[in-house]
Amino acid sequence: MNWQGWAEIALTLGLALALGWPLGIFMSRVWNGETTWLDPVVKPVERAFYAASGVDPRKSQTWLGYGASLIAFNLAGFLLLYAMLRMQGVLPLNPQGFSGVSPDLAFNTAVSFVTNTNWQSYGGETTMSHFTQMVGLTVQNFVSAATGAAIAAALARAFAGNRLIGIGNFWADLIRTTLYVLLPLSIVLAIALMGMGVVQSLQASVTATTLEGASQTISVAPTASQLAIKQLGINGGGIFNANSAHPFENPTPLSNLVTAVAINVLGWAAFFAFGRTAIARKDIRALATAAIVILAAGAAIIYVSEAQPAPALVAAGIENPVNMEGKETRFGLASSAAWAAQTTGASNGSVNGMLDSFSPLGGGMTMLLMMLGEILPGGVGSGIAIMVVMAVLAVFVAGLMVGRTPEYLGKKIEAREIQFAMVALLIVPLSTLGWAALTVAVPGGLASLFNPGAHGLSELLYAFTSATANNGSAFGGISANVPWWNGALGMAMLMGRFVPIVAVLAIAGSIAAKPKLAPSAGTLPTSGTLFVGLLIGIIIILGALQYFPALALGPVVEHFQVLEALAK
Amino acid sequence: MTTMDFYAEGNRPRRLAESFSPAMLGRALGEAFIKLNPQKLLGNPVILATELVAALATISAAVNVANGEGGGFAVAVALWLWATVLFANFAESIAEGRGKAAADSLRATRTTTKAKLIVDEKQGLIVPTPAHELGLNQVILVEAGDVIPVDGEIIEGVASVNEAAITGESAPVIRESGGDRSAVTGGTTVVSDWIKVRVTAQPGSTFLDRMIAMVEGADRRKTPNEIALAVLLAGLTLIFLIAAVTLLAFAAYSGIALDPVVLGALFVCLIPTTIGGLLSAVGIAGMDRLLKVNVLATSGRAVEAAGDVDTLLLDKTGTITFGNRMATEVVPVSGVRDEVALRAAIMASLGDETPEGRSIIELGRNTGIAAEAPVGGTVIPFSATTRLSGLDADGKSWRKGSVDAVLKLIGRPETELPAQFRQAVDRIARSGGTPLAVTEGGNLVGVIHLKDVVKPGVAARFAELRKMGLRTVMITGDNPVTAAAIAAEAGVDDFLAEATPEDKLRLIREEQGKGRLVAMCGDGANDAPALAQADVGVAMQTGAQAAREAGNMVDLDSDPTKVIEIVEVGKQMLITRGALTTFSIANDVAKYFAIIPALFMTVLPQLGALNVMGLSSPESAILSAVIFNALVIVALIPLALRGVKYRAVGAGALLSRNLLIYGLGGHVAPFIGIKIIDMILVALGLT
């Protein structure tokens, strides 16, 4: 640990938050259908989409209509991607000559990219053709992020409105977020990344002559174009197996900083956009404060934990040992700590280190950050949406203590909201713990684990936590490309994605229809330090407590076992 | 003597809700066992889940004992799980008990005497008829000493009625035909004179019957917030069920065979049994606290709404100012002698049965001028719509009423008024008094000065309400200048002057349109629409039958200031519910530290590091957590019934205070409690 390390963590986290603010204002204008400075270029394209699809962007949908459109669009996206993966062998842009993907891997991968998870049971450069990467996976990187943004836009409108029937138009939200926010930013970032040395090539590979004079074949791919949206859309699926630890995907400290900031920037932007659209900037700023506090604490714990000497090195009698195992050796420990916290707090599956080799507490922390519901700041829009659900629960539990029935942003919180908030909350442990427990129970389920004991349990828990949270990062230490794991992880991703989405939309529908109440001196203040503290408490108690028994058998006991080994 | 004076002398009437008695506790304990019937627990998923686990633990313990494997620990855990369910049931029974006792005392006053049914009005033919055979709109005679058999409306006569059976107040009240004091209630007793009463309620649906049903909580339904909270608690129960069941697999992976009794104990400790067990008790106690201040709520929903009220509509008279305005002088216009003006004022007031009207006659009597209505004259009674009263007799007409109403009547624009008249009106109005114009034969003759005194302490009370986030709006029939003077003195936020019942209704709708909840109280039949429209409508027991039916609360003391207490009771109930929920959920952290190491320590001794409380053994740790979990319900019953004190300090300060006590306290208390129980178990040699 040194001050440079702390400064690097603070810079990456702070830069993303600071840039999220102006971007959020822009995003809110896009959600609200206001004019933007991109209109001269983008508006004609947007109109062309509406004309071609026959969508009337001004026609507000009920939550059921909105939800049905969303599900239909995602289902179509899944079927298309599944077909593309299966038929990869006969499709163009396949210089490597990869054949079609197996049914279980195709299911897992299609679900993974449609759900904004980007869990990869495969190695990109050895499995996927350029066509699949560009037309299949990258397209889903855009529209899955836009889907998440859409639910936040709908929920924000619901809170802003007074006795509304509709919550907006899904197609308009999808098209506008993609065209005005995701595409322009990705184009700029991709070009910048190419300038930093990120590969962008349609060739299969290049051949290099090594210092020893041997010939080496190195895979290349259209990386920069996918890398930009991989981070900005908070997806995380690397074009290469080594993800952002690969020098072609993350060549320099500058590219590391830029892509690390990109992991969180649109998550924060969605927070601020929500605040502006819902006409509740102060209240949403409190949510952002709670999120950054937990995220910073998580990053700090990981950094401190990873900075401890590895027990094996201590045992070997090495002086001042630095535990660099699993870290990004080019960029250092702090960079890996910040990256690990940022990605797990934000449902981004990219890695620049190997989490499996992290210390038990550091690795456990990344798991915990995901278990909290991917709200720190989470995916584009999906993060703030679930954060608002947590705020609703916080208001409901403690808000009664001011002597009024709970209300949030001027809307009464009643049985229907709580019902769906609980559905969104409950599905996460059901899927995470349920699939992990089933994997223990099914014959051969554990055969994929590389490690026994507590560490093996961490690997198992991490996989299903990552899938359910739609994070997509892998702890490692498992061979997941087998039918059971591909299937179970795919199911976990679906449950973790669409159940909360439907729940959030149902809440939006119910909230929209309610009258907007005027605040008074007796209304629970939902901005300010007190509420931030309350919210953090509720996030930890309602979001994490249910995992403690399982975690106790994984990272927690492993930590004490390591301490015990050290003491000997 | 007004009701207020009566209280001021310290004679608070008998309360419907009595405090606990040993008999009541015994009955509650018995009912706790009856409520073990799982069907009765269907509405309470947390306690139902606890009961199921208790049953499973019992079977498991029995198997252990039968197999001769000892099993003392399993038996102890099972017993304490049953105790948890019983304590929760006991809390509910004891809350219900107070209402039941009140209902019993009411039931005792239900009459069985025969009613005197008038079958022929002209001949005065009376047939004794059992009360339960009376039909709607039949007319009965009730004489001194008789108990009024059913609810009805007086169509003839005046009587003093002892309403102690309903209100607890023994001072008789006057009931008379016509106006807002014509309603009588079954079960009350006529003390003097006689009345003819038209039956307005079917037997079985009388006010007394409904009151018994209300206090008994017979048709108690969950309030919206209770339903939402029950959903949250059910959701948490499911979440911890998932955590407990999947733990079997993870423990098996780690080479630990979990004892089902222990797993059940973990599950019960984590689910929110504290609030689950006390939730309905809190709701019943809220209704009960209202009963204690002699207010009957028709539903728990109304009590909840009371806590949410943003705007309080208060009638000026009786609430903000002392009872009635009194006439203190009659200022003549120039050219009119004093006594002519005074006599005109008296003549015009003969048709005004309001206290103000009577005070004018009283003023005349004190100055030696008494007036009788001339035979054959037409009395024009005072009405709130015209804001006038008067008399037409011997070809002459007298009118008196609010200045603008009178001016409208005689068709004189304000600019043409005599200067002296205008000055008098202004002077009276500026002083906070009420000027009334008097005319004789269509000419202005004088101005009556009605004086109004603001009650002491009212301003401080309103400042407190403002801190609670409540806006107060004073409703008055006075002109805007008068209203403004009193509003300023009393410190209300706003006022509605020259208010007609329609204005009141419109104001309520406007406030509601702005997203505010409105409370008001009223007693007149013309208040009924506003009472029905308001979110909390408090009708006075002495008021018109229509008002009592329209409101969702009835104040048995007929004290218009009561609405403030009602709001406080509503807030208190919500705070108590929130405090117990927060406490209950916060408890989980300590329970983890007790149970998690205990579950796994035998195989994974390293987890002993989590045993921060230093509990003596895994068995003692689990048992201590289960015992704490059960006892905390009992310990919190008094708080649930009494309620967390409400302080008018603003929402932010209130939240930080309660979060500190129930949030932080909820984290800390179980650490201490579990440790103490563990020490006791060790001292007793039980582990």
mmCIF file of N, CA and C in Angstrom, chain A residues 393 396-398 400-406 412 414-415 418-419 422 426 429-430 433 436-437 440 446 452-453 456-457 517-518 520-525 530 534 541-542 545-546 549-550 552-553 557 560-561 564, chain B residues 225 227-229 231-232 235-236 238-239 242-243 246-247 249-251 253 304 307-308 310 466 468-469 514-515 571 574-575 578-579 582 585 588 592 596 600 604 606-607 609 651-652 654-656 658-659 667:
data_model
loop_
_atom_site.group_PDB
_atom_site.id
_atom_site.type_symbol
_atom_site.label_atom_id
_atom_site.label_comp_id
_atom_site.label_asym_id
_atom_site.label_seq_id
_atom_site.Cartn_x
_atom_site.Cartn_y
_atom_site.Cartn_z
ATOM 1 N N LEU A 393 -37.305 0.328 -0.178
ATOM 2 C CA LEU A 393 -37.343 -0.581 0.982
ATOM 3 C C LEU A 393 -36.846 0.134 2.237
ATOM 4 N N PHE A 396 -39.451 2.298 3.428
ATOM 5 C CA PHE A 396 -40.561 1.530 3.982
ATOM 6 C C PHE A 396 -40.252 1.015 5.389
ATOM 7 N N VAL A 397 -39.041 0.503 5.568
ATOM 8 C CA VAL A 397 -38.693 -0.087 6.873
ATOM 9 C C VAL A 397 -38.578 0.999 7.938
ATOM 10 N N ALA A 398 -37.809 2.035 7.636
ATOM 11 C CA ALA A 398 -37.509 3.014 8.673
ATOM 12 C C ALA A 398 -38.386 4.256 8.592
ATOM 13 N N LEU A 400 -41.473 4.701 8.554
ATOM 14 C CA LEU A 400 -42.594 4.756 9.483
ATOM 15 C C LEU A 400 -42.207 5.467 10.770
ATOM 16 N N MET A 401 -40.904 5.457 11.058
ATOM 17 C CA MET A 401 -40.455 6.020 12.339
ATOM 18 C C MET A 401 -40.600 7.540 12.407
ATOM 19 N N VAL A 402 -40.989 8.194 11.320
ATOM 20 C CA VAL A 402 -41.311 9.616 11.441
ATOM 21 C C VAL A 402 -42.808 9.818 11.629
ATOM 22 N N GLY A 403 -43.559 8.726 11.687
ATOM 23 C CA GLY A 403 -44.981 8.867 11.990
ATOM 24 C C GLY A 403 -45.856 9.111 10.780
ATOM 25 N N ARG A 404 -45.389 8.709 9.625
ATOM 26 C CA ARG A 404 -46.231 8.782 8.431
ATOM 27 C C ARG A 404 -46.082 7.481 7.673
ATOM 28 N N THR A 405 -47.102 7.111 6.910
ATOM 29 C CA THR A 405 -46.917 5.944 6.062
ATOM 30 C C THR A 405 -45.883 6.326 5.010
ATOM 31 N N PRO A 406 -45.086 5.330 4.598
ATOM 32 C CA PRO A 406 -43.913 5.664 3.804
ATOM 33 C C PRO A 406 -44.241 6.250 2.434
ATOM 34 N N LYS A 412 -46.663 7.419 -2.492
ATOM 35 C CA LYS A 412 -46.889 6.505 -1.378
ATOM 36 C C LYS A 412 -46.358 5.119 -1.726
ATOM 37 N N GLU A 414 -46.813 1.407 -1.034
ATOM 38 C CA GLU A 414 -47.837 0.532 -0.459
ATOM 39 C C GLU A 414 -47.572 -0.925 -0.832
ATOM 40 N N ALA A 415 -48.556 -1.763 -0.558
ATOM 41 C CA ALA A 415 -48.342 -3.205 -0.676
ATOM 42 C C ALA A 415 -47.812 -3.624 -2.047
ATOM 43 N N ILE A 418 -44.139 -2.910 -2.465
ATOM 44 C CA ILE A 418 -43.326 -3.770 -1.613
ATOM 45 C C ILE A 418 -43.310 -5.197 -2.160
ATOM 46 N N GLN A 419 -44.466 -5.612 -2.640
ATOM 47 C CA GLN A 419 -44.573 -6.950 -3.212
ATOM 48 C C GLN A 419 -43.537 -7.138 -4.321
ATOM 49 N N MET A 422 -39.914 -6.926 -3.168
ATOM 50 C CA MET A 422 -39.471 -8.177 -2.545
ATOM 51 C C MET A 422 -39.175 -9.232 -3.608
ATOM 52 N N LEU A 426 -35.744 -10.964 -3.715
ATOM 53 C CA LEU A 426 -35.756 -12.387 -3.387
ATOM 54 C C LEU A 426 -35.152 -13.259 -4.482
ATOM 55 N N PRO A 429 -31.018 -14.133 -4.086
ATOM 56 C CA PRO A 429 -30.555 -15.296 -3.332
ATOM 57 C C PRO A 429 -31.157 -16.605 -3.834
ATOM 58 N N LEU A 430 -32.396 -16.550 -4.327
ATOM 59 C CA LEU A 430 -33.007 -17.792 -4.817
ATOM 60 C C LEU A 430 -32.161 -18.365 -5.950
ATOM 61 N N LEU A 433 -28.021 -18.786 -4.541
ATOM 62 C CA LEU A 433 -27.821 -19.886 -3.599
ATOM 63 C C LEU A 433 -28.472 -21.161 -4.123
ATOM 64 N N ALA A 436 -26.340 -22.747 -6.903
ATOM 65 C CA ALA A 436 -25.087 -23.225 -6.309
ATOM 66 C C ALA A 436 -25.349 -24.492 -5.495
ATOM 67 N N ALA A 437 -26.452 -24.492 -4.719
ATOM 68 C CA ALA A 437 -26.768 -25.668 -3.896
ATOM 69 C C ALA A 437 -27.110 -26.850 -4.791
ATOM 70 N N VAL A 440 -24.091 -28.493 -6.050
ATOM 71 C CA VAL A 440 -23.494 -29.399 -5.067
ATOM 72 C C VAL A 440 -24.229 -30.733 -5.101
ATOM 73 N N LEU A 446 -19.845 -30.962 -9.156
ATOM 74 C CA LEU A 446 -18.630 -30.391 -8.572
ATOM 75 C C LEU A 446 -17.375 -30.787 -9.337
ATOM 76 N N PRO A 452 -10.518 -27.936 -3.903
ATOM 77 C CA PRO A 452 -11.396 -28.510 -2.877
ATOM 78 C C PRO A 452 -11.630 -27.466 -1.773
ATOM 79 N N GLY A 453 -12.387 -27.857 -0.762
ATOM 80 C CA GLY A 453 -12.494 -27.068 0.472
ATOM 81 C C GLY A 453 -13.143 -25.713 0.275
ATOM 82 N N GLY A 456 -12.836 -23.910 -3.058
ATOM 83 C CA GLY A 456 -13.718 -24.464 -4.089
ATOM 84 C C GLY A 456 -15.132 -23.914 -3.942
ATOM 85 N N LEU A 457 -15.591 -23.803 -2.693
ATOM 86 C CA LEU A 457 -16.943 -23.269 -2.467
ATOM 87 C C LEU A 457 -17.005 -21.814 -2.940
ATOM 88 N N LEU A 517 -47.470 13.510 -4.213
ATOM 89 C CA LEU A 517 -47.773 14.205 -2.967
ATOM 90 C C LEU A 517 -46.783 15.338 -2.726
ATOM 91 N N ALA A 518 -47.293 16.370 -2.073
ATOM 92 C CA ALA A 518 -46.429 17.503 -1.752
ATOM 93 C C ALA A 518 -45.660 17.187 -0.478
ATOM 94 N N SER A 520 -43.818 17.890 3.131
ATOM 95 C CA SER A 520 -44.030 18.829 4.233
ATOM 96 C C SER A 520 -42.928 18.608 5.260
ATOM 97 N N ALA A 521 -42.978 19.377 6.343
ATOM 98 C CA ALA A 521 -41.948 19.222 7.383
ATOM 99 C C ALA A 521 -42.028 17.852 8.032
ATOM 100 N N GLY A 522 -43.172 17.178 7.862
ATOM 101 C CA GLY A 522 -43.332 15.854 8.461
ATOM 102 C C GLY A 522 -42.901 14.733 7.544
ATOM 103 N N THR A 523 -42.519 15.069 6.310
ATOM 104 C CA THR A 523 -42.116 14.043 5.349
ATOM 105 C C THR A 523 -40.703 13.578 5.647
ATOM 106 N N LEU A 524 -40.489 12.280 5.513
ATOM 107 C CA LEU A 524 -39.157 11.720 5.727
ATOM 108 C C LEU A 524 -38.185 12.352 4.739
ATOM 109 N N PRO A 525 -37.099 12.959 5.255
ATOM 110 C CA PRO A 525 -36.133 13.526 4.323
ATOM 111 C C PRO A 525 -35.348 12.411 3.620
ATOM 112 N N LEU A 530 -28.200 11.571 6.909
ATOM 113 C CA LEU A 530 -28.942 10.589 7.684
ATOM 114 C C LEU A 530 -29.526 9.511 6.771
ATOM 115 N N LEU A 534 -28.776 5.500 6.526
ATOM 116 C CA LEU A 534 -29.870 4.536 6.619
ATOM 117 C C LEU A 534 -29.871 3.609 5.413
ATOM 118 N N ILE A 541 -27.965 -4.890 5.161
ATOM 119 C CA ILE A 541 -28.767 -5.865 5.915
ATOM 120 C C ILE A 541 -29.691 -6.665 4.994
ATOM 121 N N LEU A 542 -30.414 -5.966 4.109
ATOM 122 C CA LEU A 542 -31.354 -6.698 3.244
ATOM 123 C C LEU A 542 -30.660 -7.317 2.047
ATOM 124 N N LEU A 545 -27.125 -9.932 4.126
ATOM 125 C CA LEU A 545 -27.175 -10.801 5.302
ATOM 126 C C LEU A 545 -27.492 -12.254 4.958
ATOM 127 N N GLN A 546 -28.372 -12.426 3.950
ATOM 128 C CA GLN A 546 -28.795 -13.793 3.625
ATOM 129 C C GLN A 546 -27.655 -14.643 3.069
ATOM 130 N N PRO A 549 -24.285 -17.003 5.883
ATOM 131 C CA PRO A 549 -24.011 -18.402 6.222
ATOM 132 C C PRO A 549 -23.178 -19.097 5.149
ATOM 133 N N ALA A 550 -23.520 -18.858 3.869
ATOM 134 C CA ALA A 550 -22.767 -19.486 2.787
ATOM 135 C C ALA A 550 -21.361 -18.915 2.716
ATOM 136 N N ALA A 552 -19.675 -17.719 5.073
ATOM 137 C CA ALA A 552 -18.891 -18.168 6.222
ATOM 138 C C ALA A 552 -18.130 -19.445 5.889
ATOM 139 N N LEU A 553 -18.744 -20.291 5.034
ATOM 140 C CA LEU A 553 -18.095 -21.548 4.670
ATOM 141 C C LEU A 553 -17.118 -21.381 3.516
ATOM 142 N N VAL A 557 -14.188 -18.540 6.195
ATOM 143 C CA VAL A 557 -13.415 -19.581 6.881
ATOM 144 C C VAL A 557 -12.029 -19.700 6.247
ATOM 145 N N PHE A 560 -9.737 -17.234 7.819
ATOM 146 C CA PHE A 560 -9.234 -17.638 9.138
ATOM 147 C C PHE A 560 -8.250 -18.793 9.020
ATOM 148 N N GLN A 561 -8.485 -19.644 8.024
ATOM 149 C CA GLN A 561 -7.537 -20.744 7.812
ATOM 150 C C GLN A 561 -6.171 -20.194 7.399
ATOM 151 N N GLU A 564 -4.530 -18.758 10.373
ATOM 152 C CA GLU A 564 -4.040 -19.831 11.232
ATOM 153 C C GLU A 564 -2.728 -20.386 10.677
ATOM 154 N N ASN B 225 -51.029 -0.236 5.170
ATOM 155 C CA ASN B 225 -49.619 -0.298 5.549
ATOM 156 C C ASN B 225 -49.275 -1.627 6.220
ATOM 157 N N ILE B 227 -50.691 -4.446 5.512
ATOM 158 C CA ILE B 227 -50.608 -5.433 4.438
ATOM 159 C C ILE B 227 -49.239 -5.360 3.775
ATOM 160 N N ALA B 228 -48.805 -4.128 3.484
ATOM 161 C CA ALA B 228 -47.500 -3.956 2.840
ATOM 162 C C ALA B 228 -46.389 -4.499 3.732
ATOM 163 N N LEU B 229 -46.508 -4.237 5.023
ATOM 164 C CA LEU B 229 -45.477 -4.711 5.946
ATOM 165 C C LEU B 229 -45.491 -6.237 6.022
ATOM 166 N N VAL B 231 -46.282 -8.180 3.666
ATOM 167 C CA VAL B 231 -45.639 -8.656 2.431
ATOM 168 C C VAL B 231 -44.123 -8.641 2.607
ATOM 169 N N LEU B 232 -43.610 -7.544 3.160
ATOM 170 C CA LEU B 232 -42.166 -7.438 3.388
ATOM 171 C C LEU B 232 -41.687 -8.562 4.302
ATOM 172 N N GLY B 235 -41.700 -11.824 2.597
ATOM 173 C CA GLY B 235 -40.575 -11.880 1.666
ATOM 174 C C GLY B 235 -39.271 -12.195 2.389
ATOM 175 N N LEU B 236 -39.063 -11.531 3.525
ATOM 176 C CA LEU B 236 -37.839 -11.784 4.293
ATOM 177 C C LEU B 236 -37.816 -13.230 4.786
ATOM 178 N N LEU B 238 -39.131 -15.789 3.334
ATOM 179 C CA LEU B 238 -38.757 -16.626 2.192
ATOM 180 C C LEU B 238 -37.265 -16.551 1.915
ATOM 181 N N ILE B 239 -36.721 -15.325 1.982
ATOM 182 C CA ILE B 239 -35.292 -15.149 1.703
ATOM 183 C C ILE B 239 -34.464 -15.982 2.684
ATOM 184 N N ILE B 242 -34.660 -19.637 1.962
ATOM 185 C CA ILE B 242 -33.716 -19.999 0.898
ATOM 186 C C ILE B 242 -32.319 -20.146 1.495
ATOM 187 N N ALA B 243 -31.926 -19.160 2.327
ATOM 188 C CA ALA B 243 -30.586 -19.189 2.918
ATOM 189 C C ALA B 243 -30.393 -20.445 3.770
ATOM 190 N N THR B 246 -30.552 -23.873 1.463
ATOM 191 C CA THR B 246 -29.356 -24.081 0.640
ATOM 192 C C THR B 246 -28.122 -24.328 1.501
ATOM 193 N N LEU B 247 -28.188 -23.857 2.748
ATOM 194 C CA LEU B 247 -27.040 -24.059 3.635
ATOM 195 C C LEU B 247 -26.780 -25.547 3.875
ATOM 196 N N ALA B 249 -26.845 -27.825 1.669
ATOM 197 C CA ALA B 249 -25.954 -28.281 0.596
ATOM 198 C C ALA B 249 -24.527 -27.793 0.830
ATOM 199 N N PHE B 250 -24.390 -26.520 1.192
ATOM 200 C CA PHE B 250 -23.039 -25.977 1.364
ATOM 201 C C PHE B 250 -22.337 -26.625 2.562
ATOM 202 N N ALA B 251 -23.131 -26.895 3.613
ATOM 203 C CA ALA B 251 -22.552 -27.560 4.783
ATOM 204 C C ALA B 251 -22.125 -28.972 4.402
ATOM 205 N N TYR B 253 -21.208 -29.986 1.507
ATOM 206 C CA TYR B 253 -19.982 -29.822 0.718
ATOM 207 C C TYR B 253 -18.780 -29.682 1.648
ATOM 208 N N GLU B 304 -54.427 5.104 10.583
ATOM 209 C CA GLU B 304 -53.221 5.250 9.786
ATOM 210 C C GLU B 304 -53.236 6.567 9.025
ATOM 211 N N GLY B 307 -52.157 9.634 10.897
ATOM 212 C CA GLY B 307 -50.731 9.920 10.994
ATOM 213 C C GLY B 307 -50.203 10.655 9.782
ATOM 214 N N ASP B 308 -50.893 10.503 8.659
ATOM 215 C CA ASP B 308 -50.429 11.075 7.399
ATOM 216 C C ASP B 308 -50.981 12.462 7.121
ATOM 217 N N ASP B 310 -51.833 16.100 6.429
ATOM 218 C CA ASP B 310 -50.998 17.270 6.155
ATOM 219 C C ASP B 310 -51.713 18.552 6.539
ATOM 220 N N ARG B 466 -46.944 22.705 13.278
ATOM 221 C CA ARG B 466 -46.166 23.084 12.107
ATOM 222 C C ARG B 466 -44.899 22.263 12.057
ATOM 223 N N MET B 468 -44.594 19.343 13.151
ATOM 224 C CA MET B 468 -44.981 17.991 12.756
ATOM 225 C C MET B 468 -45.256 17.918 11.262
ATOM 226 N N GLY B 469 -45.240 19.073 10.606
ATOM 227 C CA GLY B 469 -45.509 19.089 9.166
ATOM 228 C C GLY B 469 -46.969 19.287 8.851
ATOM 229 N N LYS B 514 -53.825 18.841 -4.316
ATOM 230 C CA LYS B 514 -52.403 19.168 -4.230
ATOM 231 C C LYS B 514 -51.623 18.033 -3.585
ATOM 232 N N GLY B 515 -52.280 16.914 -3.367
ATOM 233 C CA GLY B 515 -51.576 15.775 -2.807
ATOM 234 C C GLY B 515 -51.460 15.826 -1.299
ATOM 235 N N LYS B 571 -49.772 8.971 14.377
ATOM 236 C CA LYS B 571 -48.326 9.009 14.166
ATOM 237 C C LYS B 571 -47.623 8.026 15.101
ATOM 238 N N LEU B 574 -47.788 4.509 13.815
ATOM 239 C CA LEU B 574 -46.882 4.247 12.694
ATOM 240 C C LEU B 574 -45.436 4.187 13.182
ATOM 241 N N ILE B 575 -45.093 5.086 14.100
ATOM 242 C CA ILE B 575 -43.718 5.100 14.613
ATOM 243 C C ILE B 575 -43.416 3.786 15.326
ATOM 244 N N GLY B 578 -42.826 1.084 12.838
ATOM 245 C CA GLY B 578 -41.526 1.239 12.185
ATOM 246 C C GLY B 578 -40.375 0.917 13.127
ATOM 247 N N ALA B 579 -40.512 1.346 14.377
ATOM 248 C CA ALA B 579 -39.438 1.119 15.353
ATOM 249 C C ALA B 579 -39.242 -0.376 15.585
ATOM 250 N N THR B 582 -37.653 -2.007 12.471
ATOM 251 C CA THR B 582 -36.224 -1.709 12.399
ATOM 252 C C THR B 582 -35.455 -2.514 13.441
ATOM 253 N N ILE B 585 -35.241 -6.260 12.451
ATOM 254 C CA ILE B 585 -34.311 -6.579 11.362
ATOM 255 C C ILE B 585 -32.869 -6.362 11.813
ATOM 256 N N ASP B 588 -30.697 -9.181 13.573
ATOM 257 C CA ASP B 588 -30.128 -10.326 12.870
ATOM 258 C C ASP B 588 -28.604 -10.397 12.937
ATOM 259 N N TYR B 592 -26.365 -13.772 13.909
ATOM 260 C CA TYR B 592 -25.389 -14.439 13.050
ATOM 261 C C TYR B 592 -24.127 -14.760 13.837
ATOM 262 N N ILE B 596 -23.732 -18.704 13.595
ATOM 263 C CA ILE B 596 -22.863 -19.205 12.521
ATOM 264 C C ILE B 596 -21.647 -19.967 13.064
ATOM 265 N N PHE B 600 -20.812 -24.406 12.701
ATOM 266 C CA PHE B 600 -19.729 -25.013 11.935
ATOM 267 C C PHE B 600 -18.453 -25.275 12.726
ATOM 268 N N LEU B 604 -15.052 -26.858 11.391
ATOM 269 C CA LEU B 604 -14.172 -25.769 10.968
ATOM 270 C C LEU B 604 -13.862 -24.886 12.186
ATOM 271 N N GLN B 606 -11.724 -22.877 12.872
ATOM 272 C CA GLN B 606 -11.272 -21.497 12.615
ATOM 273 C C GLN B 606 -12.415 -20.491 12.735
ATOM 274 N N LEU B 607 -13.672 -20.953 12.476
ATOM 275 C CA LEU B 607 -14.806 -20.026 12.543
ATOM 276 C C LEU B 607 -15.110 -19.594 13.979
ATOM 277 N N ALA B 609 -13.398 -17.805 15.540
ATOM 278 C CA ALA B 609 -13.010 -16.392 15.592
ATOM 279 C C ALA B 609 -14.223 -15.482 15.518
ATOM 280 N N ALA B 651 -39.382 15.808 10.979
ATOM 281 C CA ALA B 651 -39.145 14.430 10.546
ATOM 282 C C ALA B 651 -37.679 14.025 10.668
ATOM 283 N N GLY B 652 -36.775 14.934 10.320
ATOM 284 C CA GLY B 652 -35.360 14.590 10.327
ATOM 285 C C GLY B 652 -34.868 14.242 11.726
ATOM 286 N N LEU B 654 -36.663 13.407 14.279
ATOM 287 C CA LEU B 654 -37.381 12.234 14.776
ATOM 288 C C LEU B 654 -36.735 10.959 14.245
ATOM 289 N N LEU B 655 -36.387 11.001 12.952
ATOM 290 C CA LEU B 655 -35.792 9.821 12.338
ATOM 291 C C LEU B 655 -34.442 9.522 12.959
ATOM 292 N N SER B 656 -33.620 10.552 13.160
ATOM 293 C CA SER B 656 -32.283 10.274 13.677
ATOM 294 C C SER B 656 -32.378 9.748 15.101
ATOM 295 N N ASN B 658 -34.972 8.034 16.459
ATOM 296 C CA ASN B 658 -35.499 6.674 16.473
ATOM 297 C C ASN B 658 -34.544 5.675 15.828
ATOM 298 N N LEU B 659 -33.796 6.150 14.822
ATOM 299 C CA LEU B 659 -32.800 5.254 14.225
ATOM 300 C C LEU B 659 -31.729 4.907 15.245
ATOM 301 N N HIS B 667 -29.084 -3.327 16.957
ATOM 302 C CA HIS B 667 -27.837 -4.051 16.704
ATOM 303 C C HIS B 667 -27.176 -4.475 18.016
#
